[in-house]
GROMACS .gro file of C-alpha atoms in nm:
model
  283
    1MET     CA    1   4.596  -4.007   2.549
    2SER     CA    2   4.339  -3.797   2.732
    3ALA     CA    3   3.975  -3.900   2.743
    4PRO     CA    4   3.750  -3.718   2.493
    5ILE     CA    5   3.595  -3.399   2.628
    6THR     CA    6   3.221  -3.420   2.694
    7PRO     CA    7   3.019  -3.233   2.579
    8PRO     CA    8   3.215  -3.175   2.257
    9LEU     CA    9   3.246  -2.800   2.306
   10VAL     CA   10   3.517  -2.586   2.468
   11THR     CA   11   3.542  -2.220   2.560
   12VAL     CA   12   3.799  -1.966   2.455
   13ASP     CA   13   3.946  -1.981   2.807
   14TRP     CA   14   3.991  -2.357   2.780
   15LEU     CA   15   4.169  -2.331   2.446
   16ARG     CA   16   4.391  -2.049   2.569
   17ASP     CA   17   4.502  -2.266   2.862
   18HIS     CA   18   4.565  -2.576   2.648
   19LEU     CA   19   4.685  -2.430   2.318
   20ASP     CA   20   5.045  -2.528   2.386
   21ASP     CA   21   4.967  -2.885   2.492
   22ALA     CA   22   5.183  -3.123   2.292
   23ASP     CA   23   4.888  -3.336   2.180
   24LEU     CA   24   4.650  -3.052   2.092
   25VAL     CA   25   4.577  -2.967   1.728
   26ALA     CA   26   4.377  -2.650   1.659
   27VAL     CA   27   4.198  -2.669   1.324
   28ASP     CA   28   4.047  -2.385   1.120
   29ALA     CA   29   3.774  -2.549   0.909
   30SER     CA   30   3.625  -2.230   0.764
   31ASN     CA   31   3.437  -2.211   0.439
   32HIS     CA   32   3.218  -1.927   0.317
   33LEU     CA   33   2.888  -1.899   0.132
   34VAL     CA   34   2.799  -1.621  -0.108
   35VAL     CA   35   2.419  -1.624  -0.072
   36PRO     CA   36   2.199  -1.401  -0.291
   37ASP     CA   37   1.847  -1.302  -0.187
   38ASP     CA   38   1.718  -1.573  -0.417
   39GLY     CA   39   1.890  -1.825  -0.641
   40PRO     CA   40   2.185  -2.061  -0.595
   41TYR     CA   41   2.462  -1.998  -0.343
   42THR     CA   42   2.833  -2.000  -0.430
   43PRO     CA   43   3.074  -2.194  -0.205
   44GLU     CA   44   3.418  -2.056  -0.124
   45SER     CA   45   3.719  -2.200   0.054
   46GLY     CA   46   3.831  -2.025   0.371
   47ARG     CA   47   4.200  -2.080   0.301
   48ASP     CA   48   4.276  -1.719   0.205
   49ALA     CA   49   4.111  -1.596   0.525
   50TYR     CA   50   4.313  -1.853   0.723
   51LEU     CA   51   4.636  -1.727   0.564
   52ALA     CA   52   4.539  -1.371   0.661
   53GLU     CA   53   4.478  -1.454   1.028
   54HIS     CA   54   4.426  -1.758   1.246
   55ILE     CA   55   4.481  -1.883   1.599
   56PRO     CA   56   4.855  -1.940   1.653
   57GLY     CA   57   4.951  -2.297   1.571
   58ALA     CA   58   4.623  -2.377   1.394
   59VAL     CA   59   4.625  -2.583   1.076
   60PHE     CA   60   4.371  -2.547   0.796
   61ALA     CA   61   4.124  -2.819   0.698
   62ASP     CA   62   3.915  -2.740   0.391
   63PRO     CA   63   3.573  -2.911   0.387
   64LEU     CA   64   3.534  -2.797   0.025
   65THR     CA   65   3.849  -2.955  -0.121
   66ALA     CA   66   4.079  -3.187   0.073
   67PHE     CA   67   3.793  -3.325   0.283
   68ALA     CA   68   3.535  -3.357   0.004
   69ASP     CA   69   3.476  -3.591  -0.287
   70SER     CA   70   3.591  -3.393  -0.592
   71ASP     CA   71   3.406  -3.632  -0.825
   72ALA     CA   72   3.068  -3.582  -0.657
   73PRO     CA   73   2.808  -3.360  -0.828
   74PHE     CA   74   2.759  -3.144  -0.518
   75PRO     CA   75   3.003  -2.953  -0.295
   76TRP     CA   76   3.105  -3.082   0.049
   77THR     CA   77   3.016  -3.442  -0.028
   78ALA     CA   78   3.195  -3.666   0.220
   79PRO     CA   79   3.498  -3.834   0.059
   80SER     CA   80   3.610  -4.194   0.088
   81HIS     CA   81   3.749  -4.304   0.421
   82GLU     CA   82   4.090  -4.346   0.261
   83GLN     CA   83   4.096  -3.990   0.127
   84PHE     CA   84   3.979  -3.849   0.459
   85ALA     CA   85   4.230  -4.047   0.664
   86ALA     CA   86   4.520  -3.942   0.441
   87ALA     CA   87   4.420  -3.574   0.445
   88ALA     CA   88   4.365  -3.575   0.822
   89GLY     CA   89   4.697  -3.742   0.891
   90GLU     CA   90   4.881  -3.489   0.675
   91ILE     CA   91   4.767  -3.199   0.896
   92GLY     CA   92   4.837  -3.377   1.223
   93ILE     CA   93   4.496  -3.524   1.304
   94GLY     CA   94   4.525  -3.884   1.412
   95ASP     CA   95   4.630  -4.122   1.683
   96GLY     CA   96   4.730  -3.944   2.003
   97ALA     CA   97   4.588  -3.605   1.904
   98ARG     CA   98   4.320  -3.393   2.065
   99VAL     CA   99   4.149  -3.166   1.814
  100VAL     CA  100   3.977  -2.830   1.863
  101ILE     CA  101   3.790  -2.708   1.555
  102TYR     CA  102   3.685  -2.353   1.487
  103GLN     CA  103   3.563  -2.129   1.206
  104ASP     CA  104   3.615  -1.761   1.131
  105THR     CA  105   3.251  -1.651   1.138
  106PRO     CA  106   3.011  -1.605   1.434
  107GLY     CA  107   2.669  -1.756   1.486
  108PRO     CA  108   2.585  -2.115   1.393
  109GLN     CA  109   2.913  -2.302   1.364
  110MET     CA  110   2.818  -2.489   1.048
  111TRP     CA  111   3.170  -2.551   0.919
  112SER     CA  112   3.334  -2.648   1.246
  113THR     CA  113   3.045  -2.876   1.343
  114ARG     CA  114   3.046  -3.038   0.999
  115PHE     CA  115   3.414  -3.117   1.029
  116TRP     CA  116   3.353  -3.249   1.382
  117TRP     CA  117   3.086  -3.479   1.234
  118GLN     CA  118   3.321  -3.590   0.956
  119LEU     CA  119   3.581  -3.686   1.215
  120ARG     CA  120   3.320  -3.891   1.404
  121LEU     CA  121   3.204  -4.047   1.077
  122GLU     CA  122   3.557  -4.168   1.011
  123GLY     CA  123   3.606  -4.302   1.363
  124PHE     CA  124   3.783  -4.018   1.546
  125ASP     CA  125   3.615  -3.904   1.869
  126ASP     CA  126   3.871  -3.682   2.044
  127ALA     CA  127   3.751  -3.362   1.880
  128VAL     CA  128   3.557  -3.061   2.005
  129VAL     CA  129   3.430  -2.731   1.867
  130LEU     CA  130   3.544  -2.391   1.993
  131ASP     CA  131   3.231  -2.211   2.112
  132GLY     CA  132   3.198  -1.884   1.920
  133GLY     CA  133   3.489  -1.962   1.690
  134LEU     CA  134   3.756  -1.711   1.592
  135PRO     CA  135   3.533  -1.408   1.664
  136ALA     CA  136   3.504  -1.517   2.029
  137TRP     CA  137   3.882  -1.569   2.047
  138LYS     CA  138   3.950  -1.221   1.911
  139ALA     CA  139   3.684  -1.064   2.134
  140GLU     CA  140   3.893  -1.170   2.434
  141GLY     CA  141   4.196  -0.988   2.293
  142LEU     CA  142   4.382  -1.311   2.223
  143PRO     CA  143   4.647  -1.320   1.950
  144VAL     CA  144   4.611  -1.419   1.587
  145THR     CA  145   4.884  -1.472   1.330
  146ASP     CA  146   4.938  -1.495   0.956
  147ASP     CA  147   5.224  -1.744   0.995
  148GLU     CA  148   5.119  -2.066   0.824
  149THR     CA  149   5.155  -2.362   1.058
  150VAL     CA  150   5.376  -2.651   0.951
  151PRO     CA  151   5.182  -2.960   1.065
  152VAL     CA  152   5.334  -3.266   1.227
  153PRO     CA  153   5.182  -3.565   1.042
  154ARG     CA  154   5.012  -3.844   1.233
  155THR     CA  155   4.866  -4.182   1.150
  156PHE     CA  156   4.486  -4.173   1.130
  157SER     CA  157   4.354  -4.518   1.217
  158GLY     CA  158   3.984  -4.449   1.276
  159VAL     CA  159   3.723  -4.684   1.131
  160HIS     CA  160   3.435  -4.555   0.915
  161ARG     CA  161   3.090  -4.550   1.081
  162PRO     CA  162   2.823  -4.588   0.810
  163GLU     CA  163   2.543  -4.545   1.064
  164LEU     CA  164   2.627  -4.173   1.094
  165ILE     CA  165   2.547  -4.084   0.732
  166ARG     CA  166   2.240  -4.108   0.510
  167THR     CA  167   2.211  -4.115   0.131
  168THR     CA  168   1.920  -3.975  -0.067
  169GLN     CA  169   1.777  -4.323  -0.120
  170GLN     CA  170   1.799  -4.400   0.252
  171VAL     CA  171   1.618  -4.078   0.341
  172LEU     CA  172   1.350  -4.152   0.080
  173ALA     CA  173   1.299  -4.498   0.229
  174GLU     CA  174   1.267  -4.352   0.581
  175LEU     CA  175   1.011  -4.079   0.504
  176ASP     CA  176   0.723  -4.282   0.648
  177ASP     CA  177   0.923  -4.449   0.924
  178PRO     CA  178   0.779  -4.338   1.262
  179GLY     CA  179   1.115  -4.413   1.423
  180THR     CA  180   1.294  -4.149   1.219
  181VAL     CA  181   1.266  -3.772   1.254
  182LEU     CA  182   1.409  -3.560   0.975
  183VAL     CA  183   1.519  -3.212   1.075
  184ASN     CA  184   1.542  -2.917   0.839
  185VAL     CA  185   1.768  -2.652   0.995
  186LEU     CA  186   1.716  -2.383   0.730
  187ASP     CA  187   1.538  -2.055   0.798
  188PRO     CA  188   1.155  -2.066   0.807
  189ALA     CA  189   1.108  -1.882   0.476
  190THR     CA  190   1.325  -2.134   0.295
  191TYR     CA  191   1.151  -2.423   0.473
  192ARG     CA  192   0.811  -2.291   0.364
  193GLY     CA  193   0.932  -2.246   0.006
  194GLU     CA  194   0.887  -1.868   0.002
  195SER     CA  195   1.249  -1.820  -0.102
  196THR     CA  196   1.521  -2.064  -0.190
  197ASN     CA  197   1.889  -2.094  -0.276
  198TYR     CA  198   1.828  -2.445  -0.404
  199ALA     CA  199   1.706  -2.593  -0.732
  200ARG     CA  200   1.343  -2.610  -0.615
  201PRO     CA  201   1.149  -2.454  -0.325
  202GLY     CA  202   1.005  -2.634  -0.025
  203HIS     CA  203   1.111  -2.903   0.222
  204ILE     CA  204   1.134  -3.281   0.232
  205PRO     CA  205   0.794  -3.429   0.327
  206GLY     CA  206   0.765  -3.497   0.699
  207SER     CA  207   1.070  -3.293   0.796
  208ILE     CA  208   1.030  -3.053   1.086
  209ASN     CA  209   1.181  -2.706   1.089
  210LEU     CA  210   1.429  -2.622   1.364
  211PRO     CA  211   1.628  -2.324   1.234
  212VAL     CA  212   1.994  -2.350   1.325
  213SER     CA  213   1.981  -1.989   1.446
  214GLU     CA  214   1.772  -2.106   1.743
  215ILE     CA  215   2.064  -2.299   1.893
  216VAL     CA  216   2.273  -1.981   1.917
  217ASP     CA  217   2.267  -1.753   2.222
  218PRO     CA  218   2.202  -1.405   2.077
  219ASP     CA  219   2.386  -1.239   2.366
  220THR     CA  220   2.712  -1.434   2.337
  221GLY     CA  221   2.717  -1.554   1.977
  222GLY     CA  222   2.800  -1.901   2.106
  223LEU     CA  223   2.578  -2.203   2.150
  224ARG     CA  224   2.301  -2.204   2.406
  225SER     CA  225   2.367  -2.394   2.727
  226PRO     CA  226   2.326  -2.774   2.731
  227ASP     CA  227   2.009  -2.737   2.940
  228GLN     CA  228   1.862  -2.488   2.693
  229LEU     CA  229   1.952  -2.715   2.402
  230ARG     CA  230   1.793  -3.015   2.573
  231THR     CA  231   1.471  -2.819   2.622
  232LEU     CA  232   1.473  -2.699   2.261
  233PHE     CA  233   1.537  -3.045   2.119
  234SER     CA  234   1.298  -3.216   2.360
  235ASP     CA  235   1.015  -2.983   2.257
  236ALA     CA  236   1.086  -3.081   1.896
  237GLY     CA  237   1.075  -3.453   1.981
  238LEU     CA  238   1.444  -3.503   1.909
  239LEU     CA  239   1.541  -3.660   2.241
  240ASP     CA  240   1.290  -3.945   2.219
  241PRO     CA  241   1.513  -4.256   2.231
  242GLN     CA  242   1.271  -4.439   2.001
  243ARG     CA  243   1.334  -4.190   1.721
  244THR     CA  244   1.658  -4.140   1.533
  245PRO     CA  245   1.699  -3.779   1.422
  246VAL     CA  246   1.875  -3.710   1.094
  247ALA     CA  247   2.057  -3.389   1.187
  248HIS     CA  248   2.402  -3.282   1.296
  249ALA     CA  249   2.418  -3.106   1.631
  250LEU     CA  250   2.248  -3.297   1.913
  251ALA     CA  251   2.552  -3.442   2.089
  252ILE     CA  252   2.573  -3.153   2.335
  253ALA     CA  253   2.215  -3.230   2.440
  254GLY     CA  254   2.306  -3.592   2.505
  255ARG     CA  255   2.249  -3.776   2.175
  256ASP     CA  256   2.538  -3.928   1.986
  257ASP     CA  257   2.339  -4.148   1.746
  258VAL     CA  258   2.267  -3.868   1.503
  259ALA     CA  259   2.304  -3.925   1.130
  260VAL     CA  260   2.352  -3.659   0.864
  261TYR     CA  261   2.187  -3.656   0.523
  262ASP     CA  262   2.505  -3.559   0.343
  263GLY     CA  263   2.348  -3.446   0.015
  264SER     CA  264   2.092  -3.241   0.205
  265MET     CA  265   1.860  -3.003   0.021
  266THR     CA  266   2.119  -2.950  -0.252
  267ALA     CA  267   2.094  -3.310  -0.370
  268TRP     CA  268   1.723  -3.354  -0.293
  269THR     CA  269   1.602  -3.048  -0.483
  270ALA     CA  270   1.825  -3.129  -0.781
  271ASP     CA  271   1.620  -3.441  -0.856
  272PRO     CA  272   1.283  -3.337  -1.004
  273ASP     CA  273   1.135  -3.678  -0.922
  274LEU     CA  274   1.175  -3.636  -0.545
  275PRO     CA  275   0.881  -3.488  -0.353
  276LEU     CA  276   0.880  -3.147  -0.186
  277VAL     CA  277   0.623  -2.972   0.031
  278GLU     CA  278   0.566  -2.597   0.046
  279GLY     CA  279   0.415  -2.426   0.348
  280ALA     CA  280   0.462  -2.446   0.723
  281ASP     CA  281   0.322  -2.797   0.774
  282PRO     CA  282   0.571  -3.086   0.755
  283ARG     CA  283   0.341  -3.277   0.518
   0.00000   0.00000   0.00000
């Protein structure tokens, strides 16, 4: 088995050169959001889009269904380790595989990076994200297909890592912990509470705003370079080794101890007893 690729990001050229490797599994993890100007968003599976076109040989992993807890009150809630391991194994993710994850939309790779985090959460490290996703692949004139891939099942033997996930109660308990930095990656207007697609406006007290759009290179549509990301995250205090950021995309900048608040603003704003702050100041 090859050593995991570091940082966990590959280019279209790399995937083109390795797509036929026997141990490589390309994974389309696309979901879609129908987002009105104001009011709640509607989640949609990306399966129909996958069936219409995908990278040849890619399998589909749905963060909304097979890789989510169907009994949870909110979409995309991480499932049990047993459910995740079974679903991953069925599509060929497991022992001896190298995984490249992509999504079918440009800009911030929220679906592919979430699935990358879920794999890490369940103990699988040999996974990377395709920079720029399917749009970058197509921009290079590379082929797509509507032939559904028949996966070769594998055994998934990863071990769950509870330190990579936070619950609402854990986040609440850490609000005044100087060793924790909570990062809100939504757009500034939503952070300030001027508009919202959640149950209530505002942000979690003490959370800083680092819009996910800032990690994207506007010229390429892919992620900024590792050096640019390190500068961005350092300026926000996210590379301080004495502080543990609760966010999802710092590994490229050199941090792999990042936890995700899985319920996020959907769960937090749904509870009227939990505090929120409006305005530009964290507190």
